[in-house]
Amino acid sequence: MKSLWKRALVTGTAGIALVGGVGLATASPAAAAEGNVLQCNTWIADNVAYGNCYNPGTQLHAFSVRAICGWSPDAYSNWVYVTPGTSSSIGKGCGPLSTGVGGVAIEYGG
């Protein structure tokens, strides 16, 4: 029984190391070092979804605003790139057949 327990422990450790190795191989060094550090605020004004993000990090980061629309598909803004130490804002409204902006979401990446 002791031998079985030790074998399971060693196999489990090897499995964890393998899974961790796969994740490290696919992640870029820049993303692993800093991650997404944008600090964002969202609001709705005059039926437009707005997002403002500040980048306190040391690398360029991007974001987009998604306007969550009523009876029409959600609307997405263009990607905005925020350099270190600065902030950027962007807004997006819904289509003409929508019941209006019901919410705002920030998409990271780009």
PDB file of C-alpha atoms in Angstrom:
ATOM      1  CA  MET A   1       0.000   0.000   0.000  1.00  0.00           C
ATOM      2  CA  LYS A   2       2.850   2.384   0.803  1.00  0.00           C
ATOM      3  CA  SER A   3       4.387   1.728  -2.614  1.00  0.00           C
ATOM      4  CA  LEU A   4       1.113   2.546  -4.355  1.00  0.00           C
ATOM      5  CA  TRP A   5       0.755   5.825  -2.421  1.00  0.00           C
ATOM      6  CA  LYS A   6       4.312   6.886  -3.303  1.00  0.00           C
ATOM      7  CA  ARG A   7       3.770   6.023  -6.969  1.00  0.00           C
ATOM      8  CA  ALA A   8       0.530   8.059  -7.047  1.00  0.00           C
ATOM      9  CA  LEU A   9       2.244  10.993  -5.370  1.00  0.00           C
ATOM     10  CA  VAL A  10       5.128  10.946  -7.860  1.00  0.00           C
ATOM     11  CA  THR A  11       2.741  10.575 -10.835  1.00  0.00           C
ATOM     12  CA  GLY A  12       0.565  13.441  -9.568  1.00  0.00           C
ATOM     13  CA  THR A  13       3.603  15.693  -9.161  1.00  0.00           C
ATOM     14  CA  ALA A  14       4.787  14.869 -12.678  1.00  0.00           C
ATOM     15  CA  GLY A  15       1.309  15.641 -14.036  1.00  0.00           C
ATOM     16  CA  ILE A  16       1.255  19.011 -12.307  1.00  0.00           C
ATOM     17  CA  ALA A  17       4.734  19.841 -13.601  1.00  0.00           C
ATOM     18  CA  LEU A  18       3.670  18.883 -17.140  1.00  0.00           C
ATOM     19  CA  VAL A  19       0.548  21.045 -17.012  1.00  0.00           C
ATOM     20  CA  GLY A  20       2.567  23.963 -15.629  1.00  0.00           C
ATOM     21  CA  GLY A  21       5.160  23.507 -18.361  1.00  0.00           C
ATOM     22  CA  VAL A  22       2.531  23.672 -21.096  1.00  0.00           C
ATOM     23  CA  GLY A  23       1.184  26.979 -19.716  1.00  0.00           C
ATOM     24  CA  LEU A  24       4.644  28.507 -19.479  1.00  0.00           C
ATOM     25  CA  ALA A  25       5.512  27.487 -23.023  1.00  0.00           C
ATOM     26  CA  THR A  26       2.491  29.277 -24.495  1.00  0.00           C
ATOM     27  CA  ALA A  27       2.608  32.487 -22.436  1.00  0.00           C
ATOM     28  CA  SER A  28       4.729  35.361 -23.675  1.00  0.00           C
ATOM     29  CA  PRO A  29       7.454  36.610 -21.314  1.00  0.00           C
ATOM     30  CA  ALA A  30       6.001  40.128 -21.300  1.00  0.00           C
ATOM     31  CA  ALA A  31       2.528  38.926 -20.351  1.00  0.00           C
ATOM     32  CA  ALA A  32       3.879  36.702 -17.602  1.00  0.00           C
ATOM     33  CA  ALA A  33       5.987  39.509 -16.160  1.00  0.00           C
ATOM     34  CA  GLU A  34       3.350  42.243 -15.967  1.00  0.00           C
ATOM     35  CA  GLY A  35      -0.085  40.917 -16.881  1.00  0.00           C
ATOM     36  CA  ASN A  36      -2.921  43.317 -17.515  1.00  0.00           C
ATOM     37  CA  VAL A  37      -2.477  46.255 -15.180  1.00  0.00           C
ATOM     38  CA  LEU A  38      -5.017  48.669 -16.648  1.00  0.00           C
ATOM     39  CA  GLN A  39      -7.203  50.453 -14.105  1.00  0.00           C
ATOM     40  CA  CYS A  40     -10.533  51.177 -15.789  1.00  0.00           C
ATOM     41  CA  ASN A  41     -13.782  53.033 -15.088  1.00  0.00           C
ATOM     42  CA  THR A  42     -17.000  52.770 -17.104  1.00  0.00           C
ATOM     43  CA  TRP A  43     -20.123  54.903 -17.306  1.00  0.00           C
ATOM     44  CA  ILE A  44     -23.132  55.653 -19.520  1.00  0.00           C
ATOM     45  CA  ALA A  45     -23.990  59.188 -20.612  1.00  0.00           C
ATOM     46  CA  ASP A  46     -26.393  60.366 -23.336  1.00  0.00           C
ATOM     47  CA  ASN A  47     -27.005  56.736 -24.392  1.00  0.00           C
ATOM     48  CA  VAL A  48     -23.283  56.128 -25.055  1.00  0.00           C
ATOM     49  CA  ALA A  49     -21.113  53.591 -23.200  1.00  0.00           C
ATOM     50  CA  TYR A  50     -17.772  55.071 -22.112  1.00  0.00           C
ATOM     51  CA  GLY A  51     -14.581  53.551 -20.780  1.00  0.00           C
ATOM     52  CA  ASN A  52     -11.479  55.242 -19.383  1.00  0.00           C
ATOM     53  CA  CYS A  53      -8.336  53.258 -18.546  1.00  0.00           C
ATOM     54  CA  TYR A  54      -5.082  54.273 -16.857  1.00  0.00           C
ATOM     55  CA  ASN A  55      -1.869  52.283 -17.407  1.00  0.00           C
ATOM     56  CA  PRO A  56       0.402  52.356 -14.324  1.00  0.00           C
ATOM     57  CA  GLY A  57       2.587  49.587 -15.795  1.00  0.00           C
ATOM     58  CA  THR A  58       5.719  49.661 -17.908  1.00  0.00           C
ATOM     59  CA  GLN A  59       4.334  48.179 -21.142  1.00  0.00           C
ATOM     60  CA  LEU A  60       1.784  49.143 -23.784  1.00  0.00           C
ATOM     61  CA  HIS A  61      -1.729  47.743 -23.112  1.00  0.00           C
ATOM     62  CA  ALA A  62      -4.975  47.895 -25.094  1.00  0.00           C
ATOM     63  CA  PHE A  63      -8.686  47.934 -24.320  1.00  0.00           C
ATOM     64  CA  SER A  64     -12.007  48.219 -26.116  1.00  0.00           C
ATOM     65  CA  VAL A  65     -15.465  49.240 -24.903  1.00  0.00           C
ATOM     66  CA  ARG A  66     -18.468  46.977 -25.452  1.00  0.00           C
ATOM     67  CA  ALA A  67     -21.854  48.682 -25.302  1.00  0.00           C
ATOM     68  CA  ILE A  68     -24.418  46.155 -24.110  1.00  0.00           C
ATOM     69  CA  CYS A  69     -27.446  46.998 -26.221  1.00  0.00           C
ATOM     70  CA  GLY A  70     -31.125  46.246 -25.705  1.00  0.00           C
ATOM     71  CA  TRP A  71     -32.884  44.595 -28.654  1.00  0.00           C
ATOM     72  CA  SER A  72     -29.915  44.796 -31.038  1.00  0.00           C
ATOM     73  CA  PRO A  73     -26.448  43.207 -31.083  1.00  0.00           C
ATOM     74  CA  ASP A  74     -23.828  44.631 -28.742  1.00  0.00           C
ATOM     75  CA  ALA A  75     -21.561  47.307 -30.212  1.00  0.00           C
ATOM     76  CA  TYR A  76     -17.751  47.312 -29.896  1.00  0.00           C
ATOM     77  CA  SER A  77     -15.423  50.293 -30.090  1.00  0.00           C
ATOM     78  CA  ASN A  78     -12.039  50.300 -31.775  1.00  0.00           C
ATOM     79  CA  TRP A  79      -9.031  49.186 -29.753  1.00  0.00           C
ATOM     80  CA  VAL A  80      -7.342  51.938 -27.760  1.00  0.00           C
ATOM     81  CA  TYR A  81      -3.671  51.576 -26.862  1.00  0.00           C
ATOM     82  CA  VAL A  82      -2.567  53.088 -23.563  1.00  0.00           C
ATOM     83  CA  THR A  83       1.118  53.869 -23.093  1.00  0.00           C
ATOM     84  CA  PRO A  84       2.695  53.561 -19.628  1.00  0.00           C
ATOM     85  CA  GLY A  85       1.771  56.397 -17.279  1.00  0.00           C
ATOM     86  CA  THR A  86      -1.120  57.698 -19.385  1.00  0.00           C
ATOM     87  CA  SER A  87      -4.874  57.187 -19.675  1.00  0.00           C
ATOM     88  CA  SER A  88      -7.256  57.003 -22.625  1.00  0.00           C
ATOM     89  CA  SER A  89     -11.033  57.145 -23.087  1.00  0.00           C
ATOM     90  CA  ILE A  90     -13.406  55.918 -25.756  1.00  0.00           C
ATOM     91  CA  GLY A  91     -17.170  55.683 -26.174  1.00  0.00           C
ATOM     92  CA  LYS A  92     -19.558  53.588 -28.245  1.00  0.00           C
ATOM     93  CA  GLY A  93     -23.297  53.840 -28.814  1.00  0.00           C
ATOM     94  CA  CYS A  94     -25.823  51.221 -29.896  1.00  0.00           C
ATOM     95  CA  GLY A  95     -27.479  50.884 -33.302  1.00  0.00           C
ATOM     96  CA  PRO A  96     -30.644  52.769 -34.299  1.00  0.00           C
ATOM     97  CA  LEU A  97     -32.997  49.826 -33.629  1.00  0.00           C
ATOM     98  CA  SER A  98     -31.696  49.285 -30.092  1.00  0.00           C
ATOM     99  CA  THR A  99     -33.578  50.127 -26.917  1.00  0.00           C
ATOM    100  CA  GLY A 100     -30.420  51.823 -25.664  1.00  0.00           C
ATOM    101  CA  VAL A 101     -27.250  51.110 -23.747  1.00  0.00           C
ATOM    102  CA  GLY A 102     -27.977  48.822 -20.823  1.00  0.00           C
ATOM    103  CA  GLY A 103     -24.413  48.275 -19.656  1.00  0.00           C
ATOM    104  CA  VAL A 104     -20.721  48.700 -20.376  1.00  0.00           C
ATOM    105  CA  ALA A 105     -17.940  46.117 -20.477  1.00  0.00           C
ATOM    106  CA  ILE A 106     -14.202  46.537 -20.983  1.00  0.00           C
ATOM    107  CA  GLU A 107     -12.413  44.072 -23.271  1.00  0.00           C
ATOM    108  CA  TYR A 108      -8.653  43.699 -22.669  1.00  0.00           C
ATOM    109  CA  GLY A 109      -6.054  42.741 -25.255  1.00  0.00           C
ATOM    110  CA  GLY A 110      -5.842  43.872 -28.810  1.00  0.00           C
TER     111      GLY A 110
END
